[in-house]
Amino acid sequence: MAQPIPPYVPAHGLLKGKTVLITAAAGGGIGFAAAKRCLEEGARALMLSDVHPRRTEEAAQALQKEFPDAQVFGQVCNVAVEADVQTLIDTAEEKLGGVDVLINNAGLGGSKRVVDMADEEWNKVLDVTLTGTFRMTRAMLKKMQPRGKGAIVNNASVLGWRAQKEQAHYAAAKAGVMALTRCSALEAADYGIRINAVSPSIVFHDHLRKSAPESLLNELASREAFGRGAEAFEIANVMVFLASEYSSYLVGEVISASSQRA
């Protein structure tokens, strides 16, 4: 039997006075939940980015209305395009007065058996999910390193550890994100910068429901320890923890937000 969804945790000022940049934060998924949670936790300024112009602007406006005391900006960015990444980082640095926290949330999935997968499908998923995270991390470190501080939080997936049919491209990309997190974290630690990741299992939101049959999603959720999928805010809570000083001694960690049974 599925356990009930827990109450929404009250804010504790974990990011008071911080500035935050989040990719793929438009819509109703993990990125938007993380943006809202960061503002609730006291971030003074936030920039959310996404590849969809209308959704990006609507998300920024909605958050600005809900949090009038903070500064909220939207910026269109395709993390698969280096020029977009550079523009996003430069714009965020200027408008936020320097970025304290980067949350790399952008990723792309799909379902296809290896024998049927074209190079283009494989490359597209890896370019957004893995190489996009690398591009953002590289650009952000060039800004953070001279300041000697900052935190980067990556969104990985339990599929980086587990096997699942028709997910070879996504699983390979997320395993790469985990490895990138560990290796880049050791380099960044030399400059007082923390890089860690959260590894969600199944998280119910509109985008996921469009990408897989409901029967499959329900089956996967039933295997979890609580008998249900995670809510987006539950993953956002882990991201905020990793972005905050409560994780000051974590270097290259990948925190699993799942039962580890599936």
JSON list of C-alpha atoms in Angstrom, two decimals, residues 21-167:
[
{"chain": "A", "resi": 21, "resn": "LEU", "atom": "CA", "xyz": [20.68, 29.83, -11.41]},
{"chain": "A", "resi": 22, "resn": "ILE", "atom": "CA", "xyz": [18.60, 26.80, -12.48]},
{"chain": "A", "resi": 23, "resn": "THR", "atom": "CA", "xyz": [18.35, 25.16, -15.90]},
{"chain": "A", "resi": 24, "resn": "ALA", "atom": "CA", "xyz": [15.18, 23.53, -17.24]},
{"chain": "A", "resi": 25, "resn": "ALA", "atom": "CA", "xyz": [13.10, 25.25, -14.59]},
{"chain": "A", "resi": 26, "resn": "ALA", "atom": "CA", "xyz": [9.96, 26.18, -16.55]},
{"chain": "A", "resi": 27, "resn": "GLY", "atom": "CA", "xyz": [6.84, 24.06, -16.23]},
{"chain": "A", "resi": 28, "resn": "GLY", "atom": "CA", "xyz": [5.83, 21.88, -13.32]},
{"chain": "A", "resi": 29, "resn": "GLY", "atom": "CA", "xyz": [8.77, 19.51, -12.86]},
{"chain": "A", "resi": 30, "resn": "ILE", "atom": "CA", "xyz": [11.77, 19.29, -10.56]},
{"chain": "A", "resi": 31, "resn": "GLY", "atom": "CA", "xyz": [13.37, 22.48, -11.87]},
{"chain": "A", "resi": 32, "resn": "PHE", "atom": "CA", "xyz": [10.40, 24.70, -11.11]},
{"chain": "A", "resi": 33, "resn": "ALA", "atom": "CA", "xyz": [9.92, 23.03, -7.73]},
{"chain": "A", "resi": 34, "resn": "ALA", "atom": "CA", "xyz": [13.58, 23.72, -6.96]},
{"chain": "A", "resi": 35, "resn": "ALA", "atom": "CA", "xyz": [13.23, 27.35, -8.02]},
{"chain": "A", "resi": 36, "resn": "LYS", "atom": "CA", "xyz": [10.26, 27.83, -5.71]},
{"chain": "A", "resi": 37, "resn": "ARG", "atom": "CA", "xyz": [12.01, 26.04, -2.86]},
{"chain": "A", "resi": 38, "resn": "CYS", "atom": "CA", "xyz": [15.14, 28.20, -3.25]},
{"chain": "A", "resi": 39, "resn": "LEU", "atom": "CA", "xyz": [13.07, 31.38, -3.04]},
{"chain": "A", "resi": 40, "resn": "GLU", "atom": "CA", "xyz": [11.19, 30.04, -0.02]},
{"chain": "A", "resi": 41, "resn": "GLU", "atom": "CA", "xyz": [14.55, 29.33, 1.61]},
{"chain": "A", "resi": 42, "resn": "GLY", "atom": "CA", "xyz": [15.57, 32.98, 1.26]},
{"chain": "A", "resi": 43, "resn": "ALA", "atom": "CA", "xyz": [17.39, 33.31, -2.06]},
{"chain": "A", "resi": 44, "resn": "ARG", "atom": "CA", "xyz": [17.48, 37.03, -2.81]},
{"chain": "A", "resi": 45, "resn": "ALA", "atom": "CA", "xyz": [17.72, 36.61, -6.59]},
{"chain": "A", "resi": 46, "resn": "LEU", "atom": "CA", "xyz": [17.08, 33.74, -8.98]},
{"chain": "A", "resi": 47, "resn": "MET", "atom": "CA", "xyz": [17.38, 33.15, -12.69]},
{"chain": "A", "resi": 48, "resn": "LEU", "atom": "CA", "xyz": [15.55, 30.25, -14.25]},
{"chain": "A", "resi": 49, "resn": "SER", "atom": "CA", "xyz": [16.26, 29.10, -17.77]},
{"chain": "A", "resi": 50, "resn": "ASP", "atom": "CA", "xyz": [14.58, 26.77, -20.20]},
{"chain": "A", "resi": 51, "resn": "VAL", "atom": "CA", "xyz": [14.51, 26.06, -23.91]},
{"chain": "A", "resi": 52, "resn": "HIS", "atom": "CA", "xyz": [10.87, 27.17, -24.22]},
{"chain": "A", "resi": 53, "resn": "PRO", "atom": "CA", "xyz": [10.54, 31.01, -24.37]},
{"chain": "A", "resi": 54, "resn": "ARG", "atom": "CA", "xyz": [6.87, 31.30, -23.39]},
{"chain": "A", "resi": 55, "resn": "ARG", "atom": "CA", "xyz": [7.09, 28.80, -20.54]},
{"chain": "A", "resi": 56, "resn": "THR", "atom": "CA", "xyz": [10.28, 30.44, -19.27]},
{"chain": "A", "resi": 57, "resn": "GLU", "atom": "CA", "xyz": [8.66, 33.87, -19.13]},
{"chain": "A", "resi": 58, "resn": "GLU", "atom": "CA", "xyz": [5.48, 32.54, -17.54]},
{"chain": "A", "resi": 59, "resn": "ALA", "atom": "CA", "xyz": [7.43, 30.65, -14.87]},
{"chain": "A", "resi": 60, "resn": "ALA", "atom": "CA", "xyz": [9.54, 33.70, -14.04]},
{"chain": "A", "resi": 61, "resn": "GLN", "atom": "CA", "xyz": [6.46, 35.93, -13.80]},
{"chain": "A", "resi": 62, "resn": "ALA", "atom": "CA", "xyz": [4.63, 33.44, -11.59]},
{"chain": "A", "resi": 63, "resn": "LEU", "atom": "CA", "xyz": [7.54, 33.21, -9.17]},
{"chain": "A", "resi": 64, "resn": "GLN", "atom": "CA", "xyz": [8.09, 36.95, -9.14]},
{"chain": "A", "resi": 65, "resn": "LYS", "atom": "CA", "xyz": [4.43, 37.46, -8.24]},
{"chain": "A", "resi": 66, "resn": "GLU", "atom": "CA", "xyz": [4.63, 34.89, -5.44]},
{"chain": "A", "resi": 67, "resn": "PHE", "atom": "CA", "xyz": [7.94, 36.25, -4.10]},
{"chain": "A", "resi": 68, "resn": "PRO", "atom": "CA", "xyz": [7.82, 40.03, -4.64]},
{"chain": "A", "resi": 69, "resn": "ASP", "atom": "CA", "xyz": [10.73, 40.70, -2.29]},
{"chain": "A", "resi": 70, "resn": "ALA", "atom": "CA", "xyz": [13.13, 38.67, -4.44]},
{"chain": "A", "resi": 71, "resn": "GLN", "atom": "CA", "xyz": [14.42, 39.30, -7.94]},
{"chain": "A", "resi": 72, "resn": "VAL", "atom": "CA", "xyz": [13.37, 36.66, -10.47]},
{"chain": "A", "resi": 73, "resn": "PHE", "atom": "CA", "xyz": [14.62, 36.53, -14.04]},
{"chain": "A", "resi": 74, "resn": "GLY", "atom": "CA", "xyz": [13.99, 34.23, -16.98]},
{"chain": "A", "resi": 75, "resn": "GLN", "atom": "CA", "xyz": [16.48, 33.47, -19.74]},
{"chain": "A", "resi": 76, "resn": "VAL", "atom": "CA", "xyz": [16.02, 31.13, -22.69]},
{"chain": "A", "resi": 77, "resn": "CYS", "atom": "CA", "xyz": [18.86, 28.64, -23.06]},
{"chain": "A", "resi": 78, "resn": "ASN", "atom": "CA", "xyz": [19.49, 25.39, -24.90]},
{"chain": "A", "resi": 79, "resn": "VAL", "atom": "CA", "xyz": [22.30, 23.70, -22.98]},
{"chain": "A", "resi": 80, "resn": "ALA", "atom": "CA", "xyz": [23.20, 21.78, -26.15]},
{"chain": "A", "resi": 81, "resn": "VAL", "atom": "CA", "xyz": [24.36, 25.06, -27.70]},
{"chain": "A", "resi": 82, "resn": "GLU", "atom": "CA", "xyz": [27.60, 26.48, -26.34]},
{"chain": "A", "resi": 83, "resn": "ALA", "atom": "CA", "xyz": [26.72, 30.06, -27.30]},
{"chain": "A", "resi": 84, "resn": "ASP", "atom": "CA", "xyz": [23.45, 29.81, -25.35]},
{"chain": "A", "resi": 85, "resn": "VAL", "atom": "CA", "xyz": [25.32, 28.53, -22.30]},
{"chain": "A", "resi": 86, "resn": "GLN", "atom": "CA", "xyz": [27.82, 31.38, -22.40]},
{"chain": "A", "resi": 87, "resn": "THR", "atom": "CA", "xyz": [25.04, 33.94, -22.78]},
{"chain": "A", "resi": 88, "resn": "LEU", "atom": "CA", "xyz": [23.11, 32.41, -19.88]},
{"chain": "A", "resi": 89, "resn": "ILE", "atom": "CA", "xyz": [26.10, 32.41, -17.54]},
{"chain": "A", "resi": 90, "resn": "ASP", "atom": "CA", "xyz": [27.13, 35.95, -18.45]},
{"chain": "A", "resi": 91, "resn": "THR", "atom": "CA", "xyz": [23.57, 37.26, -18.11]},
{"chain": "A", "resi": 92, "resn": "ALA", "atom": "CA", "xyz": [23.07, 35.52, -14.77]},
{"chain": "A", "resi": 93, "resn": "GLU", "atom": "CA", "xyz": [26.36, 36.86, -13.44]},
{"chain": "A", "resi": 94, "resn": "GLU", "atom": "CA", "xyz": [25.35, 40.39, -14.41]},
{"chain": "A", "resi": 95, "resn": "LYS", "atom": "CA", "xyz": [21.72, 40.37, -13.26]},
{"chain": "A", "resi": 96, "resn": "LEU", "atom": "CA", "xyz": [22.26, 38.37, -10.08]},
{"chain": "A", "resi": 97, "resn": "GLY", "atom": "CA", "xyz": [25.47, 40.12, -9.10]},
{"chain": "A", "resi": 98, "resn": "GLY", "atom": "CA", "xyz": [27.32, 36.81, -9.25]},
{"chain": "A", "resi": 99, "resn": "VAL", "atom": "CA", "xyz": [25.93, 33.27, -9.01]},
{"chain": "A", "resi": 100, "resn": "ASP", "atom": "CA", "xyz": [26.26, 31.51, -5.65]},
{"chain": "A", "resi": 101, "resn": "VAL", "atom": "CA", "xyz": [24.40, 28.33, -6.64]},
{"chain": "A", "resi": 102, "resn": "LEU", "atom": "CA", "xyz": [23.99, 26.56, -9.98]},
{"chain": "A", "resi": 103, "resn": "ILE", "atom": "CA", "xyz": [21.47, 23.75, -10.28]},
{"chain": "A", "resi": 104, "resn": "ASN", "atom": "CA", "xyz": [22.01, 21.70, -13.43]},
{"chain": "A", "resi": 105, "resn": "ASN", "atom": "CA", "xyz": [18.56, 20.26, -13.99]},
{"chain": "A", "resi": 106, "resn": "ALA", "atom": "CA", "xyz": [18.39, 20.04, -17.80]},
{"chain": "A", "resi": 107, "resn": "GLY", "atom": "CA", "xyz": [18.01, 16.55, -19.20]},
{"chain": "A", "resi": 108, "resn": "LEU", "atom": "CA", "xyz": [16.36, 14.71, -22.05]},
{"chain": "A", "resi": 109, "resn": "GLY", "atom": "CA", "xyz": [14.96, 11.18, -22.09]},
{"chain": "A", "resi": 110, "resn": "GLY", "atom": "CA", "xyz": [12.95, 8.87, -24.30]},
{"chain": "A", "resi": 111, "resn": "SER", "atom": "CA", "xyz": [12.29, 5.17, -24.81]},
{"chain": "A", "resi": 112, "resn": "LYS", "atom": "CA", "xyz": [13.97, 3.11, -27.53]},
{"chain": "A", "resi": 113, "resn": "ARG", "atom": "CA", "xyz": [15.60, -0.29, -27.71]},
{"chain": "A", "resi": 114, "resn": "VAL", "atom": "CA", "xyz": [19.30, -0.22, -28.54]},
{"chain": "A", "resi": 115, "resn": "VAL", "atom": "CA", "xyz": [18.82, -2.22, -31.74]},
{"chain": "A", "resi": 116, "resn": "ASP", "atom": "CA", "xyz": [16.36, 0.39, -33.02]},
{"chain": "A", "resi": 117, "resn": "MET", "atom": "CA", "xyz": [18.18, 3.50, -31.82]},
{"chain": "A", "resi": 118, "resn": "ALA", "atom": "CA", "xyz": [19.68, 5.85, -34.40]},
{"chain": "A", "resi": 119, "resn": "ASP", "atom": "CA", "xyz": [22.88, 7.77, -33.76]},
{"chain": "A", "resi": 120, "resn": "GLU", "atom": "CA", "xyz": [20.87, 10.99, -33.75]},
{"chain": "A", "resi": 121, "resn": "GLU", "atom": "CA", "xyz": [18.65, 9.78, -30.89]},
{"chain": "A", "resi": 122, "resn": "TRP", "atom": "CA", "xyz": [21.63, 8.62, -28.84]},
{"chain": "A", "resi": 123, "resn": "ASN", "atom": "CA", "xyz": [23.59, 11.82, -29.45]},
{"chain": "A", "resi": 124, "resn": "LYS", "atom": "CA", "xyz": [20.67, 14.13, -28.67]},
{"chain": "A", "resi": 125, "resn": "VAL", "atom": "CA", "xyz": [20.05, 12.61, -25.24]},
{"chain": "A", "resi": 126, "resn": "LEU", "atom": "CA", "xyz": [23.74, 12.63, -24.32]},
{"chain": "A", "resi": 127, "resn": "ASP", "atom": "CA", "xyz": [24.27, 16.14, -25.68]},
{"chain": "A", "resi": 128, "resn": "VAL", "atom": "CA", "xyz": [21.55, 17.67, -23.51]},
{"chain": "A", "resi": 129, "resn": "THR", "atom": "CA", "xyz": [21.78, 15.48, -20.41]},
{"chain": "A", "resi": 130, "resn": "LEU", "atom": "CA", "xyz": [25.52, 14.88, -20.05]},
{"chain": "A", "resi": 131, "resn": "THR", "atom": "CA", "xyz": [27.37, 17.35, -22.27]},
{"chain": "A", "resi": 132, "resn": "GLY", "atom": "CA", "xyz": [24.92, 20.11, -21.35]},
{"chain": "A", "resi": 133, "resn": "THR", "atom": "CA", "xyz": [25.75, 19.57, -17.68]},
{"chain": "A", "resi": 134, "resn": "PHE", "atom": "CA", "xyz": [29.45, 19.65, -18.57]},
{"chain": "A", "resi": 135, "resn": "ARG", "atom": "CA", "xyz": [29.07, 22.88, -20.55]},
{"chain": "A", "resi": 136, "resn": "MET", "atom": "CA", "xyz": [27.22, 24.59, -17.72]},
{"chain": "A", "resi": 137, "resn": "THR", "atom": "CA", "xyz": [29.69, 23.37, -15.11]},
{"chain": "A", "resi": 138, "resn": "ARG", "atom": "CA", "xyz": [32.71, 24.46, -17.14]},
{"chain": "A", "resi": 139, "resn": "ALA", "atom": "CA", "xyz": [31.32, 27.94, -17.74]},
{"chain": "A", "resi": 140, "resn": "MET", "atom": "CA", "xyz": [30.20, 28.38, -14.14]},
{"chain": "A", "resi": 141, "resn": "LEU", "atom": "CA", "xyz": [33.49, 27.25, -12.65]},
{"chain": "A", "resi": 142, "resn": "LYS", "atom": "CA", "xyz": [35.31, 29.95, -14.61]},
{"chain": "A", "resi": 143, "resn": "LYS", "atom": "CA", "xyz": [33.22, 32.49, -12.72]},
{"chain": "A", "resi": 144, "resn": "MET", "atom": "CA", "xyz": [33.18, 30.79, -9.31]},
{"chain": "A", "resi": 145, "resn": "GLN", "atom": "CA", "xyz": [36.84, 29.83, -9.06]},
{"chain": "A", "resi": 146, "resn": "PRO", "atom": "CA", "xyz": [38.20, 33.40, -8.85]},
{"chain": "A", "resi": 147, "resn": "ARG", "atom": "CA", "xyz": [35.70, 34.09, -6.05]},
{"chain": "A", "resi": 148, "resn": "GLY", "atom": "CA", "xyz": [36.73, 30.98, -4.14]},
{"chain": "A", "resi": 149, "resn": "LYS", "atom": "CA", "xyz": [33.19, 29.90, -3.33]},
{"chain": "A", "resi": 150, "resn": "GLY", "atom": "CA", "xyz": [29.98, 28.48, -4.76]},
{"chain": "A", "resi": 151, "resn": "ALA", "atom": "CA", "xyz": [27.91, 25.34, -5.04]},
{"chain": "A", "resi": 152, "resn": "ILE", "atom": "CA", "xyz": [26.83, 23.30, -8.04]},
{"chain": "A", "resi": 153, "resn": "VAL", "atom": "CA", "xyz": [24.07, 20.70, -7.79]},
{"chain": "A", "resi": 154, "resn": "ASN", "atom": "CA", "xyz": [23.53, 18.22, -10.61]},
{"chain": "A", "resi": 155, "resn": "ASN", "atom": "CA", "xyz": [20.41, 16.20, -11.33]},
{"chain": "A", "resi": 156, "resn": "ALA", "atom": "CA", "xyz": [21.41, 12.59, -11.98]},
{"chain": "A", "resi": 157, "resn": "SER", "atom": "CA", "xyz": [19.08, 9.55, -11.89]},
{"chain": "A", "resi": 158, "resn": "VAL", "atom": "CA", "xyz": [18.94, 6.11, -10.34]},
{"chain": "A", "resi": 159, "resn": "LEU", "atom": "CA", "xyz": [19.14, 4.82, -13.91]},
{"chain": "A", "resi": 160, "resn": "GLY", "atom": "CA", "xyz": [22.80, 5.73, -13.72]},
{"chain": "A", "resi": 161, "resn": "TRP", "atom": "CA", "xyz": [23.04, 2.69, -11.43]},
{"chain": "A", "resi": 162, "resn": "ARG", "atom": "CA", "xyz": [20.10, 0.52, -12.48]},
{"chain": "A", "resi": 163, "resn": "ALA", "atom": "CA", "xyz": [19.21, -1.25, -15.69]},
{"chain": "A", "resi": 164, "resn": "GLN", "atom": "CA", "xyz": [15.95, -0.70, -17.53]},
{"chain": "A", "resi": 165, "resn": "LYS", "atom": "CA", "xyz": [14.91, -1.67, -21.03]},
{"chain": "A", "resi": 166, "resn": "GLU", "atom": "CA", "xyz": [14.73, 1.08, -23.65]},
{"chain": "A", "resi": 167, "resn": "GLN", "atom": "CA", "xyz": [16.72, 3.48, -21.45]}
]
